[in-house]
Amino acid sequence: LRELKRTKKNKMKEIIRNMESFNNNLQGGKRLVKSLEKQSPVSILHAPQTPAMVAGSTSDGTPALLAGATSCGYRHVINPVNE
């Protein structure tokens, strides 16, 4: 019974430490977001430099969407589904 009480007490202390650590990380994250918002507007932080998808066609002329960085040689073609 004493061993159970000691284990329970240690687990509760561990839970409290974890909760305090989580709270500190959360507060630090909020401060970081506020400081980043002051440094530059959110639209600049999240705006993509190039479009994510571009209209194009496959080698046989079928319309498709091109996704990814085509200038780097990486390209993923999304073909339409014919029903």
Coordinates of N, CA, C and O in Angstrom, one line a residue:
L1 N 0.8 -1.2 0.0 CA 0.0 0.0 0.0 C 0.9 1.3 0.0 O 0.6 2.2 -0.7
R2 N 2.0 1.2 0.8 CA 2.9 2.4 0.8 C 3.5 2.6 -0.5 O 3.7 3.7 -1.0
E3 N 3.9 1.5 -1.2 CA 4.5 1.6 -2.5 C 3.5 2.2 -3.5 O 3.9 3.0 -4.4
L4 N 2.3 1.8 -3.4 CA 1.3 2.4 -4.3 C 1.1 3.9 -4.1 O 1.0 4.6 -5.0
K5 N 1.1 4.3 -2.8 CA 1.0 5.7 -2.5 C 2.2 6.5 -3.0 O 2.0 7.6 -3.6
R6 N 3.4 5.9 -2.9 CA 4.6 6.6 -3.3 C 4.6 6.7 -4.9 O 4.9 7.7 -5.4
T7 N 4.2 5.6 -5.5 CA 4.1 5.6 -7.0 C 3.1 6.6 -7.5 O 3.4 7.4 -8.4
K8 N 1.9 6.7 -6.8 CA 0.9 7.7 -7.2 C 1.4 9.1 -7.0 O 1.2 9.9 -7.9
K9 N 2.1 9.3 -5.9 CA 2.6 10.7 -5.6 C 3.7 11.1 -6.6 O 3.6 12.2 -7.2
N10 N 4.6 10.1 -7.0 CA 5.6 10.4 -8.0 C 4.9 10.7 -9.4 O 5.4 11.6 -10.1
K11 N 3.9 9.9 -9.7 CA 3.2 10.1 -11.0 C 2.5 11.4 -11.0 O 2.5 12.1 -12.1
M12 N 1.9 11.8 -9.9 CA 1.2 13.1 -9.9 C 2.2 14.3 -10.0 O 2.0 15.3 -10.7
K13 N 3.4 14.1 -9.4 CA 4.4 15.2 -9.5 C 4.9 15.3 -11.0 O 5.1 16.4 -11.5
E14 N 5.0 14.1 -11.6 CA 5.5 14.1 -13.0 C 4.4 14.7 -13.9 O 4.7 15.5 -14.8
I15 N 3.1 14.5 -13.7 CA 2.0 15.1 -14.4 C 2.1 16.6 -14.3 O 1.9 17.3 -15.2
I16 N 2.3 17.0 -13.0 CA 2.3 18.5 -12.8 C 3.5 19.1 -13.5 O 3.3 20.2 -14.1
R17 N 4.6 18.5 -13.5 CA 5.8 19.0 -14.2 C 5.5 19.1 -15.7 O 5.8 20.1 -16.3
N18 N 4.9 18.1 -16.2 CA 4.6 18.1 -17.7 C 3.6 19.2 -18.0 O 3.7 19.8 -19.0
M19 N 2.6 19.4 -17.1 CA 1.6 20.4 -17.4 C 2.3 21.8 -17.3 O 2.0 22.7 -18.1
E20 N 3.2 22.0 -16.4 CA 3.9 23.3 -16.3 C 4.7 23.5 -17.5 O 4.8 24.6 -18.0
S21 N 5.4 22.5 -17.9 CA 6.3 22.6 -19.1 C 5.4 22.9 -20.3 O 5.8 23.8 -21.2
F22 N 4.3 22.2 -20.5 CA 3.4 22.5 -21.6 C 2.9 24.0 -21.6 O 2.9 24.7 -22.6
N23 N 2.5 24.4 -20.4 CA 2.1 25.8 -20.2 C 3.2 26.8 -20.6 O 2.9 27.8 -21.3
N24 N 4.4 26.5 -20.2 CA 5.5 27.4 -20.5 C 5.8 27.4 -22.0 O 6.0 28.5 -22.6
N25 N 5.7 26.3 -22.7 CA 5.9 26.2 -24.1 C 4.8 27.0 -24.8 O 5.0 27.6 -25.8
L26 N 3.5 26.8 -24.3 CA 2.4 27.5 -24.9 C 2.6 29.0 -24.8 O 2.4 29.7 -25.8
Q27 N 3.0 29.5 -23.7 CA 3.1 30.9 -23.5 C 4.3 31.4 -24.4 O 4.2 32.5 -25.0
G28 N 5.4 30.7 -24.5 CA 6.5 31.1 -25.3 C 6.1 31.1 -26.8 O 6.5 32.0 -27.5
G29 N 5.2 30.2 -27.2 CA 4.7 30.1 -28.6 C 3.9 31.4 -28.9 O 4.0 32.0 -29.9
K30 N 3.1 31.7 -27.9 CA 2.2 32.9 -28.1 C 3.1 34.2 -28.2 O 2.8 35.1 -29.0
R31 N 4.1 34.3 -27.4 CA 5.0 35.4 -27.5 C 5.7 35.5 -28.8 O 5.9 36.5 -29.4
L32 N 6.2 34.3 -29.3 CA 6.8 34.2 -30.6 C 5.9 34.7 -31.7 O 6.3 35.4 -32.6
V33 N 4.7 34.2 -31.7 CA 3.7 34.6 -32.7 C 3.5 36.1 -32.7 O 3.5 36.8 -33.8
K34 N 3.4 36.7 -31.5 CA 3.2 38.1 -31.4 C 4.4 38.9 -31.9 O 4.2 39.9 -32.7
S35 N 5.6 38.4 -31.6 CA 6.8 39.1 -32.1 C 6.9 39.0 -33.6 O 7.3 40.0 -34.3
L36 N 6.6 37.8 -34.2 CA 6.6 37.7 -35.6 C 5.6 38.5 -36.3 O 5.8 39.1 -37.4
E37 N 4.4 38.7 -35.7 CA 3.4 39.5 -36.3 C 3.8 41.0 -36.3 O 3.5 41.7 -37.2
K38 N 4.5 41.4 -35.3 CA 5.0 42.8 -35.2 C 6.1 43.0 -36.3 O 6.2 44.1 -36.8
Q39 N 6.9 42.0 -36.6 CA 8.1 42.2 -37.5 C 7.6 42.2 -38.9 O 8.1 43.0 -39.7
S40 N 6.6 41.4 -39.3 CA 6.1 41.4 -40.7 C 4.7 41.0 -40.7 O 4.3 40.1 -39.9
P41 N 3.9 41.5 -41.7 CA 2.5 41.1 -41.7 C 2.4 39.6 -42.0 O 3.2 39.0 -42.7
V42 N 1.3 39.0 -41.6 CA 1.0 37.6 -41.8 C 0.9 37.2 -43.3 O 1.4 36.2 -43.7
S43 N 0.4 38.1 -44.1 CA 0.2 37.8 -45.5 C 1.6 37.6 -46.2 O 1.7 36.8 -47.1
I44 N 2.6 38.3 -45.7 CA 3.9 38.1 -46.3 C 4.5 36.8 -45.8 O 5.2 36.1 -46.6
L45 N 4.3 36.4 -44.6 CA 4.8 35.1 -44.1 C 4.2 33.9 -44.8 O 4.9 32.9 -44.9
H46 N 2.9 34.0 -45.2 CA 2.2 32.8 -45.7 C 2.1 32.8 -47.2 O 1.6 31.9 -47.8
A47 N 2.4 33.9 -47.9 CA 2.2 34.0 -49.3 C 3.2 33.1 -50.1 O 4.4 33.2 -49.9
P48 N 2.7 32.2 -51.0 CA 3.6 31.4 -51.8 C 4.3 32.3 -52.8 O 3.7 33.2 -53.3
Q49 N 5.5 32.0 -53.2 CA 6.2 32.7 -54.2 C 5.8 32.3 -55.6 O 5.9 33.1 -56.5
T50 N 5.4 31.1 -55.8 CA 4.9 30.6 -57.1 C 3.6 29.9 -56.8 O 3.3 29.4 -55.7
P51 N 2.7 29.9 -57.8 CA 1.4 29.1 -57.7 C 1.7 27.7 -57.4 O 2.6 27.1 -57.9
A52 N 0.8 27.1 -56.6 CA 0.9 25.7 -56.3 C 0.5 24.8 -57.5 O 1.0 23.7 -57.7
M53 N -0.5 25.2 -58.2 CA -1.0 24.5 -59.4 C -1.1 25.4 -60.6 O -1.5 26.5 -60.5
V54 N -0.8 24.8 -61.7 CA -0.8 25.6 -63.0 C -1.6 24.7 -64.0 O -1.4 23.5 -64.1
A55 N -2.4 25.4 -64.8 CA -3.1 24.7 -65.8 C -2.1 24.3 -66.9 O -1.2 25.0 -67.3
G56 N -2.2 23.1 -67.4 CA -1.3 22.6 -68.5 C -2.0 21.5 -69.2 O -3.2 21.3 -69.2
S57 N -1.1 20.7 -69.9 CA -1.7 19.5 -70.6 C -0.6 18.4 -70.6 O 0.6 18.7 -70.4
T58 N -1.1 17.2 -70.9 CA -0.2 16.1 -70.9 C 0.5 16.0 -72.3 O 0.1 16.8 -73.2
S59 N 1.3 15.0 -72.5 CA 2.0 14.9 -73.8 C 1.0 14.6 -75.0 O 1.3 15.0 -76.1
D60 N -0.1 14.0 -74.7 CA -1.1 13.8 -75.7 C -2.1 14.9 -75.9 O -3.1 14.8 -76.7
G61 N -1.9 16.0 -75.2 CA -2.8 17.2 -75.3 C -4.0 17.2 -74.4 O -4.8 18.1 -74.4
T62 N -4.1 16.2 -73.5 CA -5.3 16.2 -72.6 C -5.0 17.3 -71.5 O -4.0 17.4 -70.9
P63 N -6.1 18.1 -71.2 CA -5.9 19.1 -70.2 C -5.6 18.4 -68.8 O -6.1 17.4 -68.5
A64 N -4.8 19.1 -68.0 CA -4.4 18.6 -66.7 C -3.9 19.7 -65.8 O -3.8 20.9 -66.3
L65 N -3.8 19.5 -64.5 CA -3.2 20.4 -63.6 C -1.8 20.0 -63.3 O -1.5 18.8 -63.0
L66 N -0.9 20.9 -63.3 CA 0.5 20.6 -62.9 C 0.7 21.1 -61.5 O 0.5 22.3 -61.2
A67 N 1.2 20.3 -60.7 CA 1.4 20.6 -59.3 C 2.9 20.4 -58.9 O 3.5 19.5 -59.4
G68 N 3.4 21.3 -58.1 CA 4.8 21.2 -57.6 C 5.7 22.2 -58.3 O 5.2 23.1 -59.1
A69 N 6.9 22.1 -58.1 CA 7.9 23.1 -58.6 C 8.4 22.6 -60.0 O 9.3 21.8 -60.2
T70 N 7.7 23.1 -61.1 CA 8.0 22.6 -62.4 C 9.4 23.2 -62.9 O 10.0 22.6 -63.7
S71 N 9.8 24.3 -62.3 CA 11.1 24.9 -62.7 C 12.3 24.0 -62.2 O 13.4 24.1 -62.8
C72 N 12.1 23.2 -61.2 CA 13.1 22.4 -60.6 C 13.2 21.0 -61.3 O 14.0 20.2 -60.9
G73 N 12.2 20.8 -62.2 CA 12.2 19.5 -62.8 C 11.2 18.5 -62.1 O 10.8 17.5 -62.7
Y74 N 10.7 18.9 -61.0 CA 9.7 18.1 -60.3 C 8.4 18.5 -60.8 O 8.1 19.6 -60.8
R75 N 7.5 17.5 -61.1 CA 6.2 17.8 -61.6 C 5.3 16.7 -61.3 O 5.6 15.5 -61.6
H76 N 4.1 17.0 -60.9 CA 3.1 16.0 -60.6 C 1.9 16.3 -61.5 O 1.4 17.4 -61.3
V77 N 1.5 15.5 -62.4 CA 0.3 15.8 -63.2 C -0.9 15.2 -62.7 O -1.0 14.0 -62.3
I78 N -2.0 16.0 -62.6 CA -3.3 15.5 -62.1 C -4.2 15.5 -63.3 O -4.6 16.5 -63.9
N79 N -4.5 14.3 -63.8 CA -5.3 14.1 -65.0 C -6.8 14.1 -64.6 O -7.2 13.6 -63.5
P80 N -7.7 14.6 -65.5 CA -9.1 14.5 -65.2 C -9.6 13.1 -65.3 O -9.1 12.3 -66.0
V81 N -10.7 12.8 -64.6 CA -11.3 11.5 -64.6 C -12.4 11.5 -65.6 O -13.3 12.3 -65.5
N82 N -12.4 10.6 -66.5 CA -13.5 10.4 -67.5 C -14.4 9.4 -67.0 O -14.1 8.2 -66.7
E83 N -15.7 9.8 -66.9 CA -16.7 8.8 -66.4 C -17.5 8.3 -67.5 O -17.8 8.9 -68.5

